[in-house]
mmCIF file of C-alpha atoms in Angstrom:
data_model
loop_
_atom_site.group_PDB
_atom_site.id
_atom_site.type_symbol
_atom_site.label_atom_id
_atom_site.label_comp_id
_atom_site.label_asym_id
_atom_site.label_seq_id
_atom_site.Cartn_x
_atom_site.Cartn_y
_atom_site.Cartn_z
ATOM 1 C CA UNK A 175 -0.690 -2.930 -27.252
ATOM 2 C CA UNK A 176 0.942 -0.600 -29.907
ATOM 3 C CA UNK A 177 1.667 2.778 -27.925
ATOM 4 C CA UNK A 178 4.199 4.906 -29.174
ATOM 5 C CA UNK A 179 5.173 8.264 -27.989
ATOM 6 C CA UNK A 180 7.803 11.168 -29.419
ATOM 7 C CA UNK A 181 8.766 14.157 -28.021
ATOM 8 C CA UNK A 182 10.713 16.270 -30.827
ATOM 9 C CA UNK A 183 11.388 19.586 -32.155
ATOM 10 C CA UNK A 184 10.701 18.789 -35.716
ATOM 11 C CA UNK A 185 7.283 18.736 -37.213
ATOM 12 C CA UNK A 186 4.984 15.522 -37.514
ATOM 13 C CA UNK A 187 3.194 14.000 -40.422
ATOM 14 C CA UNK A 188 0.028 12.750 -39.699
ATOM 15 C CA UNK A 189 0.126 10.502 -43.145
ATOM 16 C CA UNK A 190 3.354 8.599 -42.148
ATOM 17 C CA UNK A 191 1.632 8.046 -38.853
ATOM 18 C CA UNK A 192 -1.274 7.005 -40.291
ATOM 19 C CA UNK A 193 0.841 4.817 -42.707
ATOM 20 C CA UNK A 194 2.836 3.066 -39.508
ATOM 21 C CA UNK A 195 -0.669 2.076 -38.164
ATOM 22 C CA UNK A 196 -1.325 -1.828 -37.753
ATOM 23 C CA UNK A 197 -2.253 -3.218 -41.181
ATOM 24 C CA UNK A 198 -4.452 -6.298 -39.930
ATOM 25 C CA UNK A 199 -7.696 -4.523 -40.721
ATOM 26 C CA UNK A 200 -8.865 -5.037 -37.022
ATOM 27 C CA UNK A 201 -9.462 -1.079 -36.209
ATOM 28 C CA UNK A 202 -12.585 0.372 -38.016
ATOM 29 C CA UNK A 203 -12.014 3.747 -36.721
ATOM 30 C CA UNK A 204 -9.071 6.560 -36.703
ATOM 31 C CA UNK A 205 -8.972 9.395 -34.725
ATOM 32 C CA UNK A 206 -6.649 12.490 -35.024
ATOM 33 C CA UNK A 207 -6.604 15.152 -32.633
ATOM 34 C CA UNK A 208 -3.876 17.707 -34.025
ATOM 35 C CA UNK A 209 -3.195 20.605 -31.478
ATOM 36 C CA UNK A 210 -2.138 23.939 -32.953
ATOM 37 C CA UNK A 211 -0.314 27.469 -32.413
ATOM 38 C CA UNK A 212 -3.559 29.528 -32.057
ATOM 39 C CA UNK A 213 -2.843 33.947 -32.720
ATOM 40 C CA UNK A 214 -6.158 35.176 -32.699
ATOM 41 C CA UNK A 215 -4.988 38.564 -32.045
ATOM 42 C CA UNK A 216 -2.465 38.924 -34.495
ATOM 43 C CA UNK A 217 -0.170 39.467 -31.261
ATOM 44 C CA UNK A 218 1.927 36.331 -31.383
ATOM 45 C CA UNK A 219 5.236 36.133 -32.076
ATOM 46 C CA UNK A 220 5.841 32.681 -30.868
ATOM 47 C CA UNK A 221 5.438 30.043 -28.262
ATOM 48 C CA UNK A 222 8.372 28.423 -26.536
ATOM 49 C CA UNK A 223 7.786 25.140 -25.378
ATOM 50 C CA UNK A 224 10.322 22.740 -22.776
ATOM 51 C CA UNK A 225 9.733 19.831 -21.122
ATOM 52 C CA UNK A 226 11.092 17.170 -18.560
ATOM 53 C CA UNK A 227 13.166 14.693 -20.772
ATOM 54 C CA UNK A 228 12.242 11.091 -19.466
ATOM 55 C CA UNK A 229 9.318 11.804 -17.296
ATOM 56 C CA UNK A 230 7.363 13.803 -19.830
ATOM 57 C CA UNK A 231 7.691 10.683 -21.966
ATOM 58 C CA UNK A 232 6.808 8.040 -18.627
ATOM 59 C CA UNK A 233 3.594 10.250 -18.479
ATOM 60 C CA UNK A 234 2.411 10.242 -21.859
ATOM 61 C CA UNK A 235 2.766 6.579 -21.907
ATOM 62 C CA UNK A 236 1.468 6.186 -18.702
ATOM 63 C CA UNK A 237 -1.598 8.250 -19.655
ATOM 64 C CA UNK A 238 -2.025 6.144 -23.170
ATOM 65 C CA UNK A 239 -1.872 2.972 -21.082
ATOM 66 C CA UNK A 240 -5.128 4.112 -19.080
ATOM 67 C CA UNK A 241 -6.531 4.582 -22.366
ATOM 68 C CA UNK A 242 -5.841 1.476 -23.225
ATOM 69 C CA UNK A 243 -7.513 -0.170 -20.307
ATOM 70 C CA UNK A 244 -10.756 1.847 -19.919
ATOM 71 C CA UNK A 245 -11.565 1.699 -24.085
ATOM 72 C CA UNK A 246 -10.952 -0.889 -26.614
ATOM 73 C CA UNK A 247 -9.077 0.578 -28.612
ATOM 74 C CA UNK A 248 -5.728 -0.891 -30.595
ATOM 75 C CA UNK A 249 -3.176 1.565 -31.159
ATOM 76 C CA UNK A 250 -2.107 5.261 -29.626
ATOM 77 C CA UNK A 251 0.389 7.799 -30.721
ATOM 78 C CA UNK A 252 1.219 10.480 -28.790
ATOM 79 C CA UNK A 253 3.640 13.154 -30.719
ATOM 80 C CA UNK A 254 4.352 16.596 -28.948
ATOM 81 C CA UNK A 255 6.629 19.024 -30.376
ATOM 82 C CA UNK A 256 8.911 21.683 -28.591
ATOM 83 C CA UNK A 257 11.028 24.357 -28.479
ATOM 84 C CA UNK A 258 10.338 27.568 -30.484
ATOM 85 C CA UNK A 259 7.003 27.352 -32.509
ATOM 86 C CA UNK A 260 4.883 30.109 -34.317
ATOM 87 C CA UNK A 261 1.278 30.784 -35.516
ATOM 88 C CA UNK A 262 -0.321 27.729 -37.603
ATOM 89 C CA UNK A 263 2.446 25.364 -36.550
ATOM 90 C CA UNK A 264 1.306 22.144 -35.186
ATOM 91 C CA UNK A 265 2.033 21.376 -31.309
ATOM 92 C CA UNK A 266 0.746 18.015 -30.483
ATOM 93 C CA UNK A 267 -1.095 14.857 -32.045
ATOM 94 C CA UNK A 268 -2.994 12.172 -30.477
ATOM 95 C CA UNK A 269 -4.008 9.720 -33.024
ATOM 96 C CA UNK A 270 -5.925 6.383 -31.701
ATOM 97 C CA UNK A 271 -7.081 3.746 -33.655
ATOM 98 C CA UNK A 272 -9.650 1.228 -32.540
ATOM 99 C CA UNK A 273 -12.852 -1.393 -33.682
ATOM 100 C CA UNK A 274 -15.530 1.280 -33.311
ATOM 101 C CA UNK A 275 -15.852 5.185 -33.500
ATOM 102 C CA UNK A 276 -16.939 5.973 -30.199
ATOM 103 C CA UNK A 277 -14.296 4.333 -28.203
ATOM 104 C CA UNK A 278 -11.950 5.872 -30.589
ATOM 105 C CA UNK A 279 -13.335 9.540 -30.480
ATOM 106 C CA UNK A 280 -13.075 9.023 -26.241
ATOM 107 C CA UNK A 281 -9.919 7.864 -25.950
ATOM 108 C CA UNK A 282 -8.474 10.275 -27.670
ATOM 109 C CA UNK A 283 -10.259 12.779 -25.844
ATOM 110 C CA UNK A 284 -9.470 11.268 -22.505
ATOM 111 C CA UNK A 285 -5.281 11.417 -23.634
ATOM 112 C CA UNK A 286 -5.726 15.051 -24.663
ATOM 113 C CA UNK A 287 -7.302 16.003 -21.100
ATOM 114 C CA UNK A 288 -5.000 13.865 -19.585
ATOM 115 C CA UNK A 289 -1.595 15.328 -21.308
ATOM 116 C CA UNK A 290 -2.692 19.017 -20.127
ATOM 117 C CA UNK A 291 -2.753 18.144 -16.457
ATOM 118 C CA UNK A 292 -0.350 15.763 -16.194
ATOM 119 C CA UNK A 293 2.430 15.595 -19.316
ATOM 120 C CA UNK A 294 5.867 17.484 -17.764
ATOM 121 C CA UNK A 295 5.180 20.142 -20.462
ATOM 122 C CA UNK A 296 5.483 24.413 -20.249
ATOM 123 C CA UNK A 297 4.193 26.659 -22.387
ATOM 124 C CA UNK A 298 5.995 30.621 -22.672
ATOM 125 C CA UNK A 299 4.372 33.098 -25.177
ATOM 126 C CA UNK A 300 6.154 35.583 -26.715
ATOM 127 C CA UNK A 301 3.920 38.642 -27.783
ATOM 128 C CA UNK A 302 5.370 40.968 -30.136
ATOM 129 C CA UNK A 303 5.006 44.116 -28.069
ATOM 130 C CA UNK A 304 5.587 42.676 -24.904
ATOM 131 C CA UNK A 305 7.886 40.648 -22.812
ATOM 132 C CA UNK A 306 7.357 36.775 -22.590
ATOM 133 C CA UNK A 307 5.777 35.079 -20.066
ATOM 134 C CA UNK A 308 4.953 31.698 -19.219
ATOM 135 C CA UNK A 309 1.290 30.684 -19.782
ATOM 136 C CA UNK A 310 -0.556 29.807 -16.155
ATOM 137 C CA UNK A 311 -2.441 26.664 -15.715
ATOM 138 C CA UNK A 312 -6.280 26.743 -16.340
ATOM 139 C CA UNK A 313 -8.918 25.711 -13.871
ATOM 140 C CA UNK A 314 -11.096 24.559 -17.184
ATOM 141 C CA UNK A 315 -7.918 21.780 -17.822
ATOM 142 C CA UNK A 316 -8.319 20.387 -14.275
ATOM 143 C CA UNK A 317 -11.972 20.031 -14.779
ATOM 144 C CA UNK A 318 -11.643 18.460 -17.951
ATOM 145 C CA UNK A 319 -10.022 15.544 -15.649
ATOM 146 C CA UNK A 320 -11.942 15.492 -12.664
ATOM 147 C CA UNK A 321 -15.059 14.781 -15.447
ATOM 148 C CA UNK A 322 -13.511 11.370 -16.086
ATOM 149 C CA UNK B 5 25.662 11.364 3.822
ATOM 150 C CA UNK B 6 22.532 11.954 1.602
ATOM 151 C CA UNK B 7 22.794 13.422 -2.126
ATOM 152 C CA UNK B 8 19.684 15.310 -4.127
ATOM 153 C CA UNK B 9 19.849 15.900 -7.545
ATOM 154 C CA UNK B 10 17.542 19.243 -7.775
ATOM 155 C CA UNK B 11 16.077 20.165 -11.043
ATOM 156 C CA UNK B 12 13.635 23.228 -11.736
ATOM 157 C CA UNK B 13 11.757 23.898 -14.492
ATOM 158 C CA UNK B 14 9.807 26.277 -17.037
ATOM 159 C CA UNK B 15 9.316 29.971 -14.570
ATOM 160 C CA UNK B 16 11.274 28.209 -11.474
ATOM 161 C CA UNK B 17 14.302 27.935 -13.680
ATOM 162 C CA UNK B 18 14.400 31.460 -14.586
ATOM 163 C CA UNK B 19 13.431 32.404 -11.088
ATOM 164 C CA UNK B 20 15.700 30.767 -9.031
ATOM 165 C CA UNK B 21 18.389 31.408 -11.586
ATOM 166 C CA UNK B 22 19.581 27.739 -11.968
ATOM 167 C CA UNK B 23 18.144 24.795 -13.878
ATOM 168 C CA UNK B 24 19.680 21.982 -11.878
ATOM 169 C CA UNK B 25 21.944 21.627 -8.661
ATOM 170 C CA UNK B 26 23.308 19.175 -5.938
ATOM 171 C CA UNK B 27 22.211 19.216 -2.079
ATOM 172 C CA UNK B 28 24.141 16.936 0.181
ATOM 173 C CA UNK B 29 22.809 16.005 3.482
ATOM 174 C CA UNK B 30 23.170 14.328 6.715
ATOM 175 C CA UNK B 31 20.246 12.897 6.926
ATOM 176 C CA UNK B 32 16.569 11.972 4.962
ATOM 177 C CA UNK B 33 14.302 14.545 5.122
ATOM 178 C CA UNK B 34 11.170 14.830 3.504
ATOM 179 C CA UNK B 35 10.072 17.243 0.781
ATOM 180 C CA UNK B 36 8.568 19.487 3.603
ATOM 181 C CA UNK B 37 11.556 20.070 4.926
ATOM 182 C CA UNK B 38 13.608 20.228 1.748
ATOM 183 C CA UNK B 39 10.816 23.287 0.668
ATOM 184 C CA UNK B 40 11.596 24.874 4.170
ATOM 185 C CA UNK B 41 14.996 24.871 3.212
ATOM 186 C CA UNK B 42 14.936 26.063 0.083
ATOM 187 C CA UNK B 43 12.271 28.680 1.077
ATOM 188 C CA UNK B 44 14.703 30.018 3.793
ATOM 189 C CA UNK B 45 16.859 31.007 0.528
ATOM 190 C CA UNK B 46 14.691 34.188 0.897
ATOM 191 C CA UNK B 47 13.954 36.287 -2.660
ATOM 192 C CA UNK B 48 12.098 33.897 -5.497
ATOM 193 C CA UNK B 49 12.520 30.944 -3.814
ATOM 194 C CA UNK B 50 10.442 31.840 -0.581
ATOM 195 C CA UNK B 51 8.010 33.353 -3.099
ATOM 196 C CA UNK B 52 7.703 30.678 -5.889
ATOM 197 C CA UNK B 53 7.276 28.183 -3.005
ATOM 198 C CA UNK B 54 5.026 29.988 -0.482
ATOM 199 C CA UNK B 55 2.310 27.146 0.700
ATOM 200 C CA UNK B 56 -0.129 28.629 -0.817
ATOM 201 C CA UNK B 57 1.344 28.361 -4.380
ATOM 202 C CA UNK B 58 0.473 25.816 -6.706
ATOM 203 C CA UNK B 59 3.258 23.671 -7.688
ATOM 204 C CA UNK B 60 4.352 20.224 -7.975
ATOM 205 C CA UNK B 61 7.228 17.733 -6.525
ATOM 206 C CA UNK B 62 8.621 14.724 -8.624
ATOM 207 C CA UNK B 63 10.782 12.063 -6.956
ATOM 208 C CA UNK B 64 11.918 9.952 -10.022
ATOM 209 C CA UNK B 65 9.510 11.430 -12.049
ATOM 210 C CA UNK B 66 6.867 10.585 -9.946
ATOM 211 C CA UNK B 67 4.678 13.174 -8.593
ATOM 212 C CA UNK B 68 4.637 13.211 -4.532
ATOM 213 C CA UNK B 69 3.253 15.085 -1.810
ATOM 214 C CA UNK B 70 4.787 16.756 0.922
ATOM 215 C CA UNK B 71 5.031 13.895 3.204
ATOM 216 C CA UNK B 72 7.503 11.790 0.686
ATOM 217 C CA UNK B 73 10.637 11.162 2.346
ATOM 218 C CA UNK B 74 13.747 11.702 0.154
ATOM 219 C CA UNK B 75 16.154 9.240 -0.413
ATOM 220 C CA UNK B 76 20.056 9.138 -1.266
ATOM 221 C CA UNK B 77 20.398 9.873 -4.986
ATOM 222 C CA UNK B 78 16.604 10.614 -5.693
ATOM 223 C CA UNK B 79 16.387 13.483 -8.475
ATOM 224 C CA UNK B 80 13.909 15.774 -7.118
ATOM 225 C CA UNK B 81 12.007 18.167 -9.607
ATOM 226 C CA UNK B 82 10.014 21.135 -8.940
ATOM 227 C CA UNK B 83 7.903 23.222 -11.369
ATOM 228 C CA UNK B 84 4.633 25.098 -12.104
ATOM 229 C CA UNK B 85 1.246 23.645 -13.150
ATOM 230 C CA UNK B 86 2.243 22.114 -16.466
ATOM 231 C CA UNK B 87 0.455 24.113 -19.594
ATOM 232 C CA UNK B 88 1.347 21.408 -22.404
ATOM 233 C CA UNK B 89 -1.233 20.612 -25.725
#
């Protein structure tokens, strides 16, 4: 099983990624889920994120594996960024390649709600008029898992 | 003699003032009792941890409840809900 996982302050490119896929012409379907800095409000300065070094990493993996078993699917990358990002900047991707489309669209899906409840990651926002904080959980994550 | 390695995270870092420190013991304990300790601390620590705050435990990076016992070297994390994605 090809999982692969980064955690890394620089950005990603979803074309290399795509490129370091398996070449065999067994998947028949991509899927990239590419999380970004959202400033609807034109209120965001940035968003700080830090993580647990090691077991963030055990997680994701963890979490791909599962993937792995419940879908046929051939290859996941997980690739989250950190530390200080700003409005339009990328956060997280989840690409998943497998034989067929709907597999591939849930698995992906299933890592994403997975990786909010359960990946050793924090969010803090910095407003621009207003003193940072660290985002709260949401209820609407945890029911996005207990669906599964 | 028993040694924790205690890490904190994300708003318990900046709350408690500390990202990491060392607890030696005499004996195991479970994570109960290590939360009634560090509760007894008083100030953010008895509030970050009341009971009826949501927050998590990791043993070895492994999420446990409050029943876990703790054993000599484990690194012992605790932190807020995680908000990744």
């Amino acid at each position: 099983m090809d999982i692969r996982i980064s955690i890394q302050t620089e950005d990603f490119s979803v074309d290399q990624e795509l490129k370091k896929l398996g070449q065999s012409g067994e998947s028949g379907a991509v899927v990239v889920f590419i999380g970004k800095v959202r400033d609807v409000d034109k209120t965001l300065e940035k968003i700080h994120i830090e993580h647990y070094p090691g077991m963030t990493e055990e997680r994701l993996f963890d979490i791909a594996m599962q993937a792995t078993k419940r879908w046929d699917v051939h290859a996941i990358r997980i690739c989250h960024r950190v530390g200080d990002l700003y409005p339009n900047d990328n956060i997280v991707m989840v690409l998943v390649s497998g034989k067929h489309r709907h597999n591939t669209y849930t698995a992906n899906t299933f890592v994403m709600d997975y990786l909010k409840n359960f990946a050793t990651l924090w969010k803090k926002e910095h407003l621009k008029d207003q003193a940072p904080y660290w985002v709260e959980a949401k209820d609407s994550d945890l029911s996005a898992v207990t669906n599964w | 003699m028993i040694t924790l390695e205690l890490r904190y995270f994300a708003r318990f870092k900046e709350s408690f003032g500390k990202e990491a420190e060392t607890l030696t013991l005499t004996h195991p304990i479970l994570v109960a009792d290590l939360l009634t300790q560090l509760r007894e601390r008083g100030g953010w620590w008895e509030k970050e941890l009341q009971s009826d705050r949501v927050f998590r435990v990791a043993v070895n990076h492994q999420v446990v409840s409050s029943h876990f016992e703790l054993a000599a070297n484990a690194e012992v994390a605790l932190f807020p809900p995680v908000t990744g994605g």
